[in-house]
Amino acid sequence: MIRGIKGVKDIPPSQMPKWYVVEGTANRLAQAHGFKEIRIPIFEQTELYVRSIGGATDIVEKEMYTFPDRDGSSLTLRPEGTAGVVRACIEHNFTNDPTCKKLYYIGPMFRHERPQAGRFRQFHQFGVEMIGVTSPYADIEVIALLWRFFSSLELPGLTLEMNSLGEPSDRQEYKEKLAVFLNKKLEDLCGNCRRRMTTNPLRILDCKVPHCRTATQDAPKLLDFLSPISKDHFNQVLTGLDTLSIPYTLNPRLVRGLDYYSMTTFEVSCSSLGAQNAIGAGGRYDGLFEALGGKPTPAVGFAIGLERVLLALPEAMVPAPKPWIFIASFGQSGSRAGLSLLDSLRSNGITADTDHNVSSLKSLLRSADRLSAPYVLILGDDEVSQNQAILRNMVTKVQEIIPLHTASSHIKEHLTDLVDTKSFY
Ligand code: HAM
């Protein structure tokens, strides 16, 4: 037997109602905020991710699914969406098209991480990228959408953490001060952080190992090294969040695991999720277009991990399934009439099904029960000869005789009358 890959999950039909709610909310809200969907490739040239995410990040060093193409060139399954979106914008000149400046995507990403609850090797992100706007209002708009997505889904226990990484020139002086500080703490740092001393010292602040956190408790804070321009930008973002009553805390340790960030960075964590509690994150990446060969273009965005959203989603957010009808037709003329009725119901937009494996009324009703059909239409040779059918409510067991030639419209009225159609997914 061939098994699926570790950390790469099947999504069974029973889980799909939750996905419809989450993806439906993402599509609806992104579009209501003026974002247009973009579909970018699942794999790209490896160089794209190395240059955007950064060669000294965990993602590029350890987590990418990289493989040679038949011509020997190196390809990688996308570990995130921002790099692909920026590549597409540069390649197709989207920056000149006013309708292509606010983009969103929903789809699978791939990282070779150790699988655990809420952490997968294939996972899904809903991401948005707002391109070409320097104003702090862009940051605010993006964070407002992120927060509205979570609030609409009524996710409990969320915390939004904010930080600013400043511009590269702000970080230059800070990195020197941080290196002096960290050099005195080398003994107290984990092996990973000691290695990061030369590759990516800022990431040491983000390390979750308790003794590293204690050692870096009094580290200089990047916020104290921001230029007046960076400081003003960050303050305007925070003021905007206050205006919109979006609660946040400042976290000067929030560095993020991707190198393209500058200025505003943010992360939302969810207290019900355990160790993998980061449910969404993002920030500004004003230098990325240039780094990938485009014109200097400011941009800001976020991505949300949809599996984690599903884990935190309250059951009450999943609406009752759409009502549908099971056709229990049997006998020669009954089966023929059943076939026509199934077709007519489906063409009228009513969900209808049957079981072609059984042919007696008893076994048809058993199948309807197993499928939890809320309604069954009973149609045998006798019913056909009297030009009628029996509509049975499987919950109340109440039966009603309806004329066969108007059965389709009768059922349609019946089903939509009984259930609030707004609650359908
Ligand atoms: P990220 O922080 O690497 O950012 O990922 C965003 C979210 O994806 C995380 O907060 C988490 O919810 C989810 N996630 C990441 N790895 C996994 C995993 N192995 N299993 C399950 N969920 C996971 C980015 O990807 C940036 N591209 C965000 C961004 C967009 N920044 C600007 N624009």
GROMACS .gro file of C-alpha atoms and ligand atoms in nm:
model
  458
    1MET     CA    1   0.000   0.000   0.000
    2ILE     CA    2   0.128   0.345  -0.089
    3ARG     CA    3   0.076   0.592   0.193
    4GLY     CA    4   0.054   0.970   0.183
    5ILE     CA    5   0.359   1.177   0.278
    6LYS     CA    6   0.428   1.272   0.642
    7GLY     CA    7   0.297   1.622   0.717
    8VAL     CA    8   0.099   1.628   0.391
    9LYS     CA    9  -0.267   1.585   0.477
   10ASP     CA   10  -0.571   1.473   0.285
   11ILE     CA   11  -0.871   1.696   0.349
   12PRO     CA   12  -1.167   1.457   0.380
   13PRO     CA   13  -1.520   1.559   0.271
   14SER     CA   14  -1.624   1.594   0.637
   15GLN     CA   15  -1.375   1.883   0.676
   16MET     CA   16  -1.480   2.069   0.362
   17PRO     CA   17  -1.768   2.270   0.517
   18LYS     CA   18  -1.507   2.439   0.739
   19TRP     CA   19  -1.286   2.511   0.438
   20TYR     CA   20  -1.581   2.660   0.249
   21VAL     CA   21  -1.649   2.896   0.539
   22VAL     CA   22  -1.285   3.001   0.577
   23GLU     CA   23  -1.207   3.035   0.206
   24GLY     CA   24  -1.546   3.196   0.140
   25THR     CA   25  -1.476   3.457   0.409
   26ALA     CA   26  -1.129   3.521   0.265
   27ASN     CA   27  -1.265   3.573  -0.087
   28ARG     CA   28  -1.555   3.789   0.029
   29LEU     CA   29  -1.351   4.015   0.256
   30ALA     CA   30  -1.050   4.051   0.027
   31GLN     CA   31  -1.278   4.156  -0.259
   32ALA     CA   32  -1.477   4.392  -0.033
   33HIS     CA   33  -1.144   4.564   0.046
   34GLY     CA   34  -1.066   4.605  -0.324
   35PHE     CA   35  -0.819   4.314  -0.358
   36LYS     CA   36  -0.822   4.106  -0.678
   37GLU     CA   37  -0.732   3.739  -0.684
   38ILE     CA   38  -0.407   3.628  -0.847
   39ARG     CA   39  -0.306   3.266  -0.907
   40ILE     CA   40   0.066   3.218  -0.910
   41PRO     CA   41   0.255   2.897  -0.991
   42ILE     CA   42   0.311   2.627  -0.730
   43PHE     CA   43   0.678   2.604  -0.830
   44GLU     CA   44   0.933   2.858  -0.943
   45GLN     CA   45   1.305   2.885  -1.001
   46THR     CA   46   1.485   2.823  -0.671
   47GLU     CA   47   1.677   3.147  -0.710
   48LEU     CA   48   1.353   3.346  -0.666
   49TYR     CA   49   1.308   3.223  -0.310
   50VAL     CA   50   1.676   3.240  -0.220
   51ARG     CA   51   1.693   3.603  -0.329
   52SER     CA   52   1.366   3.713  -0.170
   53ILE     CA   53   1.336   3.513   0.152
   54GLY     CA   54   1.713   3.523   0.214
   55GLY     CA   55   1.988   3.259   0.197
   56ALA     CA   56   2.046   3.259   0.575
   57THR     CA   57   1.683   3.198   0.678
   58ASP     CA   58   1.548   2.867   0.812
   59ILE     CA   59   1.311   2.844   0.515
   60VAL     CA   60   1.587   2.860   0.255
   61GLU     CA   61   1.852   2.672   0.455
   62LYS     CA   62   1.637   2.381   0.571
   63GLU     CA   63   1.279   2.385   0.459
   64MET     CA   64   1.251   2.416   0.082
   65TYR     CA   65   1.142   2.133  -0.145
   66THR     CA   66   1.401   2.181  -0.416
   67PHE     CA   67   1.456   1.951  -0.713
   68PRO     CA   68   1.634   1.957  -1.048
   69ASP     CA   69   1.426   2.000  -1.363
   70ARG     CA   70   1.507   1.774  -1.658
   71ASP     CA   71   1.739   2.039  -1.802
   72GLY     CA   72   1.929   2.056  -1.473
   73SER     CA   73   1.787   2.391  -1.358
   74SER     CA   74   1.682   2.408  -0.995
   75LEU     CA   75   1.312   2.440  -0.910
   76THR     CA   76   1.140   2.479  -0.573
   77LEU     CA   77   0.784   2.423  -0.449
   78ARG     CA   78   0.666   2.760  -0.322
   79PRO     CA   79   0.725   2.797   0.055
   80GLU     CA   80   0.520   3.121   0.056
   81GLY     CA   81   0.337   3.349  -0.187
   82THR     CA   82   0.496   3.695  -0.169
   83ALA     CA   83   0.801   3.613  -0.383
   84GLY     CA   84   0.587   3.467  -0.664
   85VAL     CA   85   0.349   3.764  -0.660
   86VAL     CA   86   0.637   4.012  -0.682
   87ARG     CA   87   0.801   3.811  -0.962
   88ALA     CA   88   0.472   3.811  -1.155
   89CYS     CA   89   0.425   4.187  -1.101
   90ILE     CA   90   0.772   4.263  -1.234
   91GLU     CA   91   0.747   4.020  -1.525
   92HIS     CA   92   0.406   4.143  -1.645
   93ASN     CA   93   0.447   4.507  -1.550
   94PHE     CA   94   0.149   4.493  -1.314
   95THR     CA   95   0.280   4.798  -1.134
   96ASN     CA   96   0.160   5.009  -1.430
   97ASP     CA   97  -0.190   4.863  -1.411
   98PRO     CA   98  -0.407   5.033  -1.147
   99THR     CA   99  -0.625   4.719  -1.119
  100CYS     CA  100  -0.328   4.500  -1.023
  101LYS     CA  101  -0.201   4.680  -0.714
  102LYS     CA  102  -0.406   4.501  -0.453
  103LEU     CA  103  -0.371   4.127  -0.495
  104TYR     CA  104  -0.471   3.823  -0.293
  105TYR     CA  105  -0.417   3.449  -0.319
  106ILE     CA  106  -0.535   3.131  -0.151
  107GLY     CA  107  -0.346   2.808  -0.200
  108PRO     CA  108  -0.099   2.545  -0.084
  109MET     CA  109   0.256   2.622   0.030
  110PHE     CA  110   0.534   2.373   0.107
  111ARG     CA  111   0.793   2.371   0.385
  112HIS     CA  112   0.998   2.075   0.505
  113GLU     CA  113   0.935   2.137   0.875
  114ARG     CA  114   0.896   1.879   1.153
  115PRO     CA  115   0.523   1.796   1.142
  116GLN     CA  116   0.325   1.857   1.459
  117ALA     CA  117  -0.018   1.990   1.556
  118GLY     CA  118  -0.081   2.293   1.334
  119ARG     CA  119   0.247   2.252   1.142
  120PHE     CA  120   0.244   2.073   0.811
  121ARG     CA  121   0.470   2.024   0.512
  122GLN     CA  122   0.189   2.115   0.276
  123PHE     CA  123  -0.031   2.388   0.424
  124HIS     CA  124  -0.256   2.660   0.287
  125GLN     CA  125  -0.226   3.034   0.308
  126PHE     CA  126  -0.462   3.322   0.240
  127GLY     CA  127  -0.233   3.614   0.158
  128VAL     CA  128  -0.271   3.972   0.038
  129GLU     CA  129  -0.016   4.209  -0.111
  130MET     CA  130  -0.075   4.584  -0.149
  131ILE     CA  131   0.171   4.719  -0.401
  132GLY     CA  132   0.299   5.068  -0.476
  133VAL     CA  133   0.181   5.259  -0.167
  134THR     CA  134   0.431   5.411   0.077
  135SER     CA  135   0.164   5.565   0.301
  136PRO     CA  136   0.116   5.408   0.646
  137TYR     CA  137  -0.251   5.390   0.546
  138ALA     CA  138  -0.157   5.089   0.332
  139ASP     CA  139  -0.018   4.910   0.638
  140ILE     CA  140  -0.333   5.000   0.834
  141GLU     CA  141  -0.564   4.879   0.557
  142VAL     CA  142  -0.384   4.547   0.532
  143ILE     CA  143  -0.386   4.491   0.909
  144ALA     CA  144  -0.753   4.594   0.925
  145LEU     CA  145  -0.837   4.327   0.668
  146LEU     CA  146  -0.635   4.067   0.861
  147TRP     CA  147  -0.816   4.156   1.182
  148ARG     CA  148  -1.158   4.165   1.017
  149PHE     CA  149  -1.099   3.817   0.872
  150PHE     CA  150  -1.031   3.677   1.218
  151SER     CA  151  -1.318   3.871   1.380
  152SER     CA  152  -1.567   3.761   1.111
  153LEU     CA  153  -1.477   3.401   1.190
  154GLU     CA  154  -1.505   3.476   1.564
  155LEU     CA  155  -1.169   3.319   1.644
  156PRO     CA  156  -1.106   3.341   2.018
  157GLY     CA  157  -0.787   3.439   2.206
  158LEU     CA  158  -0.607   3.645   1.940
  159THR     CA  159  -0.317   3.883   2.004
  160LEU     CA  160  -0.175   4.120   1.743
  161GLU     CA  161   0.192   4.205   1.798
  162MET     CA  162   0.350   4.500   1.622
  163ASN     CA  163   0.709   4.601   1.557
  164SER     CA  164   0.908   4.811   1.314
  165LEU     CA  165   1.235   4.689   1.164
  166GLY     CA  166   1.305   5.035   1.024
  167GLU     CA  167   1.486   5.092   0.698
  168PRO     CA  168   1.808   4.901   0.617
  169SER     CA  169   2.012   5.208   0.720
  170ASP     CA  170   1.842   5.210   1.065
  171ARG     CA  171   1.926   4.843   1.107
  172GLN     CA  172   2.293   4.894   1.018
  173GLU     CA  173   2.376   5.086   1.334
  174TYR     CA  174   2.147   4.865   1.541
  175LYS     CA  175   2.313   4.544   1.418
  176GLU     CA  176   2.652   4.675   1.532
  177LYS     CA  177   2.519   4.754   1.881
  178LEU     CA  178   2.338   4.419   1.895
  179ALA     CA  179   2.654   4.230   1.795
  180VAL     CA  180   2.850   4.396   2.080
  181PHE     CA  181   2.573   4.296   2.324
  182LEU     CA  182   2.538   3.938   2.192
  183ASN     CA  183   2.914   3.876   2.190
  184LYS     CA  184   2.906   3.908   2.569
  185LYS     CA  185   2.624   3.651   2.589
  186LEU     CA  186   2.766   3.386   2.355
  187GLU     CA  187   2.797   3.126   2.633
  188ASP     CA  188   2.424   3.153   2.711
  189LEU     CA  189   2.300   3.112   2.354
  190CYS     CA  190   2.185   2.786   2.190
  191GLY     CA  191   2.391   2.638   1.905
  192ASN     CA  192   2.149   2.767   1.647
  193CYS     CA  193   2.176   3.124   1.778
  194ARG     CA  194   2.557   3.109   1.795
  195ARG     CA  195   2.553   3.021   1.428
  196ARG     CA  196   2.309   3.304   1.360
  197MET     CA  197   2.565   3.547   1.511
  198THR     CA  198   2.739   3.554   1.176
  199THR     CA  199   2.448   3.486   0.942
  200ASN     CA  200   2.137   3.660   1.081
  201PRO     CA  201   2.191   3.808   1.432
  202LEU     CA  202   1.848   3.977   1.444
  203ARG     CA  203   1.680   3.636   1.440
  204ILE     CA  204   1.843   3.559   1.777
  205LEU     CA  205   1.589   3.795   1.935
  206ASP     CA  206   1.309   3.576   1.798
  207CYS     CA  207   1.453   3.245   1.932
  208LYS     CA  208   1.199   3.054   2.145
  209VAL     CA  209   1.461   2.863   2.356
  210PRO     CA  210   1.406   2.986   2.716
  211HIS     CA  211   1.776   3.045   2.801
  212CYS     CA  212   1.823   3.244   2.479
  213ARG     CA  213   1.524   3.459   2.569
  214THR     CA  214   1.665   3.526   2.915
  215ALA     CA  215   2.008   3.607   2.770
  216THR     CA  216   1.862   3.860   2.526
  217GLN     CA  217   1.618   4.016   2.771
  218ASP     CA  218   1.814   4.341   2.797
  219ALA     CA  219   1.929   4.352   2.434
  220PRO     CA  220   1.918   4.696   2.270
  221LYS     CA  221   1.580   4.757   2.106
  222LEU     CA  222   1.555   4.827   1.736
  223LEU     CA  223   1.270   5.072   1.799
  224ASP     CA  224   1.525   5.301   1.972
  225PHE     CA  225   1.734   5.314   1.654
  226LEU     CA  226   1.464   5.413   1.407
  227SER     CA  227   1.517   5.729   1.201
  228PRO     CA  228   1.258   6.006   1.249
  229ILE     CA  229   1.095   5.898   0.919
  230SER     CA  230   1.067   5.533   1.024
  231LYS     CA  231   0.946   5.631   1.370
  232ASP     CA  232   0.682   5.861   1.225
  233HIS     CA  233   0.562   5.590   0.983
  234PHE     CA  234   0.529   5.338   1.266
  235ASN     CA  235   0.349   5.585   1.493
  236GLN     CA  236   0.101   5.663   1.217
  237VAL     CA  237   0.032   5.293   1.172
  238LEU     CA  238  -0.030   5.251   1.545
  239THR     CA  239  -0.254   5.560   1.554
  240GLY     CA  240  -0.456   5.415   1.264
  241LEU     CA  241  -0.501   5.089   1.454
  242ASP     CA  242  -0.620   5.290   1.756
  243THR     CA  243  -0.867   5.476   1.533
  244LEU     CA  244  -1.008   5.146   1.409
  245SER     CA  245  -1.009   5.004   1.765
  246ILE     CA  246  -0.780   4.717   1.666
  247PRO     CA  247  -0.601   4.604   1.984
  248TYR     CA  248  -0.224   4.538   1.966
  249THR     CA  249   0.084   4.502   2.180
  250LEU     CA  250   0.435   4.616   2.089
  251ASN     CA  251   0.689   4.335   2.059
  252PRO     CA  252   1.041   4.464   1.993
  253ARG     CA  253   1.157   4.102   1.948
  254LEU     CA  254   0.931   4.042   1.649
  255VAL     CA  255   1.183   3.993   1.370
  256ARG     CA  256   1.010   3.736   1.143
  257GLY     CA  257   1.174   3.454   0.954
  258LEU     CA  258   1.195   3.616   0.611
  259ASP     CA  259   1.464   3.865   0.518
  260TYR     CA  260   1.261   4.089   0.289
  261TYR     CA  261   1.089   4.285   0.565
  262SER     CA  262   1.154   4.649   0.646
  263MET     CA  263   0.957   4.900   0.858
  264THR     CA  264   0.623   4.761   0.987
  265THR     CA  265   0.606   4.392   1.085
  266PHE     CA  266   0.322   4.217   1.265
  267GLU     CA  267   0.210   3.876   1.379
  268VAL     CA  268  -0.117   3.742   1.518
  269SER     CA  269  -0.107   3.451   1.761
  270CYS     CA  270  -0.397   3.243   1.888
  271SER     CA  271  -0.392   3.118   2.248
  272SER     CA  272  -0.593   2.801   2.174
  273LEU     CA  273  -0.335   2.667   1.928
  274GLY     CA  274  -0.051   2.543   2.152
  275ALA     CA  275   0.312   2.559   2.034
  276GLN     CA  276   0.236   2.655   1.672
  277ASN     CA  277   0.027   2.954   1.767
  278ALA     CA  278   0.123   3.203   1.489
  279ILE     CA  279  -0.195   3.219   1.284
  280GLY     CA  280  -0.104   3.503   1.049
  281ALA     CA  281   0.177   3.750   0.992
  282GLY     CA  282   0.319   4.004   0.754
  283GLY     CA  283   0.477   4.340   0.706
  284ARG     CA  284   0.634   4.586   0.465
  285TYR     CA  285   0.889   4.477   0.208
  286ASP     CA  286   0.982   4.800   0.030
  287GLY     CA  287   1.315   4.662  -0.102
  288LEU     CA  288   1.195   4.334  -0.253
  289PHE     CA  289   1.096   4.458  -0.601
  290GLU     CA  290   1.442   4.606  -0.648
  291ALA     CA  291   1.613   4.294  -0.511
  292LEU     CA  292   1.431   4.090  -0.775
  293GLY     CA  293   1.528   4.323  -1.060
  294GLY     CA  294   1.219   4.548  -1.065
  295LYS     CA  295   1.177   4.921  -1.016
  296PRO     CA  296   1.184   5.035  -0.651
  297THR     CA  297   0.824   4.971  -0.538
  298PRO     CA  298   0.692   4.986  -0.182
  299ALA     CA  299   0.464   4.701  -0.073
  300VAL     CA  300   0.299   4.552   0.233
  301GLY     CA  301   0.107   4.230   0.291
  302PHE     CA  302   0.022   3.936   0.513
  303ALA     CA  303  -0.039   3.564   0.498
  304ILE     CA  304  -0.265   3.357   0.722
  305GLY     CA  305  -0.219   2.983   0.785
  306LEU     CA  306  -0.558   2.833   0.701
  307GLU     CA  307  -0.508   2.498   0.879
  308ARG     CA  308  -0.447   2.694   1.199
  309VAL     CA  309  -0.760   2.901   1.135
  310LEU     CA  310  -0.958   2.578   1.098
  311LEU     CA  311  -0.818   2.445   1.426
  312ALA     CA  312  -0.934   2.760   1.608
  313LEU     CA  313  -1.267   2.795   1.427
  314PRO     CA  314  -1.569   2.772   1.663
  315GLU     CA  315  -1.808   2.491   1.563
  316ALA     CA  316  -2.094   2.742   1.556
  317MET     CA  317  -1.933   2.915   1.257
  318VAL     CA  318  -2.000   2.614   1.037
  319PRO     CA  319  -2.352   2.649   0.894
  320ALA     CA  320  -2.600   2.366   0.870
  321PRO     CA  321  -2.558   2.167   0.551
  322LYS     CA  322  -2.772   2.258   0.254
  323PRO     CA  323  -3.096   2.055   0.248
  324TRP     CA  324  -3.115   1.796  -0.024
  325ILE     CA  325  -3.337   1.514  -0.135
  326PHE     CA  326  -3.281   1.144  -0.189
  327ILE     CA  327  -3.480   0.985  -0.470
  328ALA     CA  328  -3.595   0.634  -0.378
  329SER     CA  329  -3.733   0.512  -0.709
  330PHE     CA  330  -3.787   0.146  -0.785
  331GLY     CA  331  -3.967  -0.081  -1.031
  332GLN     CA  332  -3.951  -0.033  -1.406
  333SER     CA  333  -4.158   0.284  -1.456
  334GLY     CA  334  -4.067   0.410  -1.107
  335SER     CA  335  -3.694   0.399  -1.187
  336ARG     CA  336  -3.745   0.574  -1.521
  337ALA     CA  337  -3.955   0.848  -1.359
  338GLY     CA  338  -3.691   0.875  -1.085
  339LEU     CA  339  -3.418   0.926  -1.343
  340SER     CA  340  -3.612   1.212  -1.506
  341LEU     CA  341  -3.696   1.367  -1.171
  342LEU     CA  342  -3.332   1.357  -1.053
  343ASP     CA  343  -3.232   1.535  -1.372
  344SER     CA  344  -3.507   1.795  -1.345
  345LEU     CA  345  -3.430   1.868  -0.976
  346ARG     CA  346  -3.059   1.909  -1.047
  347SER     CA  347  -3.127   2.140  -1.341
  348ASN     CA  348  -3.343   2.348  -1.103
  349GLY     CA  349  -3.045   2.387  -0.868
  350ILE     CA  350  -3.170   2.140  -0.609
  351THR     CA  351  -2.920   1.895  -0.464
  352ALA     CA  352  -3.059   1.550  -0.531
  353ASP     CA  353  -2.903   1.205  -0.518
  354THR     CA  354  -2.988   0.834  -0.509
  355ASP     CA  355  -2.817   0.496  -0.472
  356HIS     CA  356  -2.777   0.305  -0.800
  357ASN     CA  357  -2.652  -0.005  -0.616
  358VAL     CA  358  -2.987  -0.101  -0.463
  359SER     CA  359  -3.337  -0.136  -0.607
  360SER     CA  360  -3.583  -0.222  -0.330
  361LEU     CA  361  -3.765   0.046  -0.129
  362LYS     CA  362  -3.631  -0.098   0.199
  363SER     CA  363  -3.267  -0.081   0.093
  364LEU     CA  364  -3.315   0.260  -0.072
  365LEU     CA  365  -3.453   0.398   0.255
  366ARG     CA  366  -3.159   0.240   0.440
  367SER     CA  367  -2.916   0.417   0.201
  368ALA     CA  368  -3.100   0.747   0.255
  369ASP     CA  369  -3.063   0.698   0.630
  370ARG     CA  370  -2.689   0.622   0.602
  371LEU     CA  371  -2.639   0.940   0.400
  372SER     CA  372  -2.845   1.136   0.659
  373ALA     CA  373  -3.076   1.255   0.382
  374PRO     CA  374  -3.321   1.507   0.529
  375TYR     CA  375  -3.588   1.426   0.265
  376VAL     CA  376  -3.671   1.127   0.052
  377LEU     CA  377  -3.899   1.108  -0.249
  378ILE     CA  378  -4.057   0.765  -0.283
  379LEU     CA  379  -4.150   0.671  -0.637
  380GLY     CA  380  -4.256   0.318  -0.735
  381ASP     CA  381  -4.462   0.182  -1.027
  382ASP     CA  382  -4.786   0.237  -0.829
  383GLU     CA  383  -4.707   0.602  -0.765
  384VAL     CA  384  -4.623   0.658  -1.132
  385SER     CA  385  -4.951   0.501  -1.244
  386GLN     CA  386  -5.136   0.746  -1.018
  387ASN     CA  387  -4.915   1.035  -1.135
  388GLN     CA  388  -4.794   1.108  -0.781
  389ALA     CA  389  -4.497   1.064  -0.547
  390ILE     CA  390  -4.447   1.048  -0.171
  391LEU     CA  391  -4.232   1.314  -0.007
  392ARG     CA  392  -4.098   1.196   0.329
  393ASN     CA  393  -3.934   1.412   0.594
  394MET     CA  394  -3.672   1.179   0.741
  395VAL     CA  395  -3.649   1.367   1.070
  396THR     CA  396  -4.022   1.396   1.155
  397LYS     CA  397  -4.116   1.090   0.943
  398VAL     CA  398  -4.416   1.292   0.812
  399GLN     CA  399  -4.516   1.192   0.458
  400GLU     CA  400  -4.698   1.398   0.198
  401ILE     CA  401  -4.837   1.296  -0.138
  402ILE     CA  402  -4.743   1.535  -0.418
  403PRO     CA  403  -4.837   1.539  -0.791
  404LEU     CA  404  -4.558   1.385  -0.999
  405HIS     CA  405  -4.572   1.635  -1.288
  406THR     CA  406  -4.508   1.931  -1.051
  407ALA     CA  407  -4.278   1.740  -0.812
  408SER     CA  408  -3.966   1.938  -0.904
  409SER     CA  409  -4.112   2.283  -0.826
  410HIS     CA  410  -4.297   2.146  -0.523
  411ILE     CA  411  -3.976   2.007  -0.374
  412LYS     CA  412  -3.786   2.326  -0.453
  413GLU     CA  413  -4.043   2.534  -0.260
  414HIS     CA  414  -4.054   2.283   0.020
  415LEU     CA  415  -3.678   2.269   0.077
  416THR     CA  416  -3.615   2.643   0.058
  417ASP     CA  417  -3.916   2.720   0.281
  418LEU     CA  418  -3.793   2.494   0.554
  419VAL     CA  419  -3.437   2.618   0.588
  420ASP     CA  420  -3.289   2.967   0.608
  421THR     CA  421  -3.102   2.977   0.277
  422LYS     CA  422  -2.860   3.242   0.406
  423SER     CA  423  -2.699   2.982   0.628
  424PHE     CA  424  -2.597   2.762   0.334
  425TYR     CA  425  -2.231   2.734   0.251
  426HAM     P1  426   0.503   3.341   0.737
  426HAM     O1  427   0.505   3.399   0.875
  426HAM     O2  428   0.619   3.258   0.698
  426HAM     O3  429   0.484   3.462   0.637
  426HAM     O4  430   0.372   3.253   0.720
  426HAM     C1  431   0.244   3.308   0.743
  426HAM     C2  432   0.156   3.209   0.819
  426HAM     O5  433   0.153   3.082   0.752
  426HAM     C3  434   0.206   3.173   0.960
  426HAM     O6  435   0.169   3.274   1.052
  426HAM     C4  436   0.133   3.043   0.985
  426HAM     O7  437   0.000   3.066   1.026
  426HAM     C5  438   0.130   2.979   0.847
  426HAM     N1  439   0.234   2.875   0.836
  426HAM     C6  440   0.366   2.891   0.811
  426HAM     N2  441   0.430   2.773   0.809
  426HAM     C7  442   0.335   2.678   0.833
  426HAM     C8  443   0.336   2.534   0.842
  426HAM     N3  444   0.448   2.463   0.823
  426HAM     N4  445   0.220   2.470   0.868
  426HAM     C9  446   0.105   2.538   0.885
  426HAM     N5  447   0.097   2.674   0.877
  426HAM    C10  448   0.210   2.743   0.851
  426HAM    C11  449   0.478   3.449   0.503
  426HAM     O8  450   0.462   3.344   0.445
  426HAM    C12  451   0.482   3.581   0.429
  426HAM     N6  452   0.478   3.553   0.284
  426HAM    C13  453   0.367   3.670   0.471
  426HAM    C14  454   0.362   3.799   0.397
  426HAM    C15  455   0.285   3.830   0.291
  426HAM     N7  456   0.437   3.904   0.422
  426HAM    C16  457   0.410   4.000   0.336
  426HAM     N8  458   0.318   3.954   0.254
   0.00000   0.00000   0.00000
